[in-house]
Each structure stands twice: as structure tokens, then as C-alpha cells.
Amino acid sequence: RLAMMAIIGMFFQDGLTGSAWGDWALYTASPLRAFEGELGVQAPVGFWDPLGLSRDGNVDVFKRRRTVEIKHGRISMLATMGYITPEVVGKFPGFLAPSLGLKFADIPNGIQAL
């Protein structure tokens, strides 16, 4: 099965570059090269855009997508910490809703809270 996947990858690469052995110099119009000089592009992958979302080369759309991706990554990191912290450190003492008699410790962690 691994060999079958490797052959499929070679066919895909051959379609992009004209060579199954990865001569990217032969294919300069690749959507994967649209932003090859941007910050974060690293060898051996280069600019990674498998869906071709930036193939049109629109710089404004690229910058917006990059900014949104960074923002969503940061929110995801905070959400992960919010999920892990009560498990490790514990919960706040006291009441979440004093009128209902609901304490922080009464609220379950993670998916159990749903």
C-alpha cells in the first residue's frame, strides 16, 4: 500500500513539474510558488498551499488569510489552555452564581460541561 501511495505521489509531482524526481525549476507557474519568498517558507516543502487558495497571487487576500490564521491559532491555544488548566491546577474557590448556589467546583471539565 505504501508503494501504491508513493506511485500516486510521483504521478502528482510529475503532473506539476514534468518530472517525477522533483525538478521544480521546470515548473515556474505553479500555484505553490505564488508566495515562495514569504516569511515562513522553509525547505524542503517550500510554500505549502495544497488547495491552491493563493494561486491567483492576490497579495491582499494572502495577507488577510495569514492574519486570520494567526488569530485563529492564538484563540485555539488559549482554548486548549482553558481546557487543560482546570484539570491540572484546579478550579476557583467560591461561587459562580451565588443566587443559584452554583460553585465553580460544580461545573464539570471538558465535554462533560456540555
mmCIF file with all atom_site columns, C-alpha atoms in Angstrom, residues 40-99:
data_model
loop_
_atom_site.group_PDB
_atom_site.id
_atom_site.type_symbol
_atom_site.label_atom_id
_atom_site.label_alt_id
_atom_site.label_comp_id
_atom_site.label_asym_id
_atom_site.label_entity_id
_atom_site.label_seq_id
_atom_site.pdbx_PDB_ins_code
_atom_site.Cartn_x
_atom_site.Cartn_y
_atom_site.Cartn_z
_atom_site.occupancy
_atom_site.B_iso_or_equiv
_atom_site.pdbx_formal_charge
_atom_site.auth_seq_id
_atom_site.auth_comp_id
_atom_site.auth_asym_id
_atom_site.auth_atom_id
_atom_site.pdbx_PDB_model_num
ATOM 1  C CA . GLY A 1 40 ? 7.825   31.091 7.000  1.00 0.00 ? 40 GLY A CA 1
ATOM 2  C CA . VAL A 1 41 ? 8.555   29.299 3.734  1.00 0.00 ? 41 VAL A CA 1
ATOM 3  C CA . GLN A 1 42 ? 11.025  26.523 4.509  1.00 0.00 ? 42 GLN A CA 1
ATOM 4  C CA . ALA A 1 43 ? 12.804  23.836 2.554  1.00 0.00 ? 43 ALA A CA 1
ATOM 5  C CA . PRO A 1 44 ? 12.148  21.126 1.514  1.00 0.00 ? 44 PRO A CA 1
ATOM 6  C CA . VAL A 1 45 ? 8.415   21.850 1.236  1.00 0.00 ? 45 VAL A CA 1
ATOM 7  C CA . GLY A 1 46 ? 8.565   25.495 0.177  1.00 0.00 ? 46 GLY A CA 1
ATOM 8  C CA . PHE A 1 47 ? 5.314   27.437 0.119  1.00 0.00 ? 47 PHE A CA 1
ATOM 9  C CA . TRP A 1 48 ? 2.626   24.963 1.194  1.00 0.00 ? 48 TRP A CA 1
ATOM 10 C CA . ASP A 1 49 ? -0.797  25.616 -0.321 1.00 0.00 ? 49 ASP A CA 1
ATOM 11 C CA . PRO A 1 50 ? -2.234  22.217 -1.258 1.00 0.00 ? 50 PRO A CA 1
ATOM 12 C CA . LEU A 1 51 ? -5.708  23.590 -2.046 1.00 0.00 ? 51 LEU A CA 1
ATOM 13 C CA . GLY A 1 52 ? -4.345  26.376 -4.241 1.00 0.00 ? 52 GLY A CA 1
ATOM 14 C CA . LEU A 1 53 ? -6.179  29.121 -2.334 1.00 0.00 ? 53 LEU A CA 1
ATOM 15 C CA . SER A 1 54 ? -3.499  31.660 -3.209 1.00 0.00 ? 54 SER A CA 1
ATOM 16 C CA . ARG A 1 55 ? -2.907  30.593 -6.803 1.00 0.00 ? 55 ARG A CA 1
ATOM 17 C CA . ASP A 1 56 ? -4.225  33.919 -8.130 1.00 0.00 ? 56 ASP A CA 1
ATOM 18 C CA . GLY A 1 57 ? -1.323  35.739 -6.446 1.00 0.00 ? 57 GLY A CA 1
ATOM 19 C CA . ASN A 1 58 ? -3.529  38.369 -4.760 1.00 0.00 ? 58 ASN A CA 1
ATOM 20 C CA . VAL A 1 59 ? -1.296  39.861 -2.055 1.00 0.00 ? 59 VAL A CA 1
ATOM 21 C CA . ASP A 1 60 ? -4.133  41.481 -0.079 1.00 0.00 ? 60 ASP A CA 1
ATOM 22 C CA . VAL A 1 61 ? -6.084  38.225 0.178  1.00 0.00 ? 61 VAL A CA 1
ATOM 23 C CA . PHE A 1 62 ? -2.896  36.362 1.132  1.00 0.00 ? 62 PHE A CA 1
ATOM 24 C CA . LYS A 1 63 ? -2.096  38.830 3.927  1.00 0.00 ? 63 LYS A CA 1
ATOM 25 C CA . ARG A 1 64 ? -5.670  38.682 5.227  1.00 0.00 ? 64 ARG A CA 1
ATOM 26 C CA . ARG A 1 65 ? -5.643  34.877 5.272  1.00 0.00 ? 65 ARG A CA 1
ATOM 27 C CA . ARG A 1 66 ? -2.290  34.850 7.032  1.00 0.00 ? 66 ARG A CA 1
ATOM 28 C CA . THR A 1 67 ? -3.540  37.296 9.684  1.00 0.00 ? 67 THR A CA 1
ATOM 29 C CA . VAL A 1 68 ? -6.745  35.310 10.217 1.00 0.00 ? 68 VAL A CA 1
ATOM 30 C CA . GLU A 1 69 ? -4.759  32.067 10.508 1.00 0.00 ? 69 GLU A CA 1
ATOM 31 C CA . ILE A 1 70 ? -2.512  33.574 13.190 1.00 0.00 ? 70 ILE A CA 1
ATOM 32 C CA . LYS A 1 71 ? -5.549  34.896 15.071 1.00 0.00 ? 71 LYS A CA 1
ATOM 33 C CA . HIS A 1 72 ? -7.318  31.538 14.965 1.00 0.00 ? 72 HIS A CA 1
ATOM 34 C CA . GLY A 1 73 ? -4.144  29.765 16.057 1.00 0.00 ? 73 GLY A CA 1
ATOM 35 C CA . ARG A 1 74 ? -3.848  32.020 19.091 1.00 0.00 ? 74 ARG A CA 1
ATOM 36 C CA . ILE A 1 75 ? -7.502  31.515 20.009 1.00 0.00 ? 75 ILE A CA 1
ATOM 37 C CA . SER A 1 76 ? -7.025  27.744 19.685 1.00 0.00 ? 76 SER A CA 1
ATOM 38 C CA . MET A 1 77 ? -4.016  27.857 22.012 1.00 0.00 ? 77 MET A CA 1
ATOM 39 C CA . LEU A 1 78 ? -5.999  29.805 24.603 1.00 0.00 ? 78 LEU A CA 1
ATOM 40 C CA . ALA A 1 79 ? -8.912  27.387 24.289 1.00 0.00 ? 79 ALA A CA 1
ATOM 41 C CA . THR A 1 80 ? -6.549  24.459 24.832 1.00 0.00 ? 80 THR A CA 1
ATOM 42 C CA . MET A 1 81 ? -5.131  26.091 27.942 1.00 0.00 ? 81 MET A CA 1
ATOM 43 C CA . GLY A 1 82 ? -8.665  26.759 29.166 1.00 0.00 ? 82 GLY A CA 1
ATOM 44 C CA . TYR A 1 83 ? -9.410  23.076 28.750 1.00 0.00 ? 83 TYR A CA 1
ATOM 45 C CA . ILE A 1 84 ? -6.223  21.818 30.429 1.00 0.00 ? 84 ILE A CA 1
ATOM 46 C CA . THR A 1 85 ? -5.759  24.327 33.274 1.00 0.00 ? 85 THR A CA 1
ATOM 47 C CA . PRO A 1 86 ? -8.759  23.328 35.445 1.00 0.00 ? 86 PRO A CA 1
ATOM 48 C CA . GLU A 1 87 ? -7.657  19.687 35.220 1.00 0.00 ? 87 GLU A CA 1
ATOM 49 C CA . VAL A 1 88 ? -4.112  20.467 36.390 1.00 0.00 ? 88 VAL A CA 1
ATOM 50 C CA . VAL A 1 89 ? -4.448  23.460 38.702 1.00 0.00 ? 89 VAL A CA 1
ATOM 51 C CA . GLY A 1 90 ? -7.988  23.104 39.960 1.00 0.00 ? 90 GLY A CA 1
ATOM 52 C CA . LYS A 1 91 ? -10.915 25.453 39.915 1.00 0.00 ? 91 LYS A CA 1
ATOM 53 C CA . PHE A 1 92 ? -11.552 28.810 41.513 1.00 0.00 ? 92 PHE A CA 1
ATOM 54 C CA . PRO A 1 93 ? -12.895 28.652 45.052 1.00 0.00 ? 93 PRO A CA 1
ATOM 55 C CA . GLY A 1 94 ? -16.248 30.197 45.707 1.00 0.00 ? 94 GLY A CA 1
ATOM 56 C CA . PHE A 1 95 ? -19.496 30.635 43.845 1.00 0.00 ? 95 PHE A CA 1
ATOM 57 C CA . LEU A 1 96 ? -20.099 31.070 40.137 1.00 0.00 ? 96 LEU A CA 1
ATOM 58 C CA . ALA A 1 97 ? -23.708 32.106 40.766 1.00 0.00 ? 97 ALA A CA 1
ATOM 59 C CA . PRO A 1 98 ? -24.377 32.779 44.461 1.00 0.00 ? 98 PRO A CA 1
ATOM 60 C CA . SER A 1 99 ? -28.122 33.264 43.899 1.00 0.00 ? 99 SER A CA 1
#
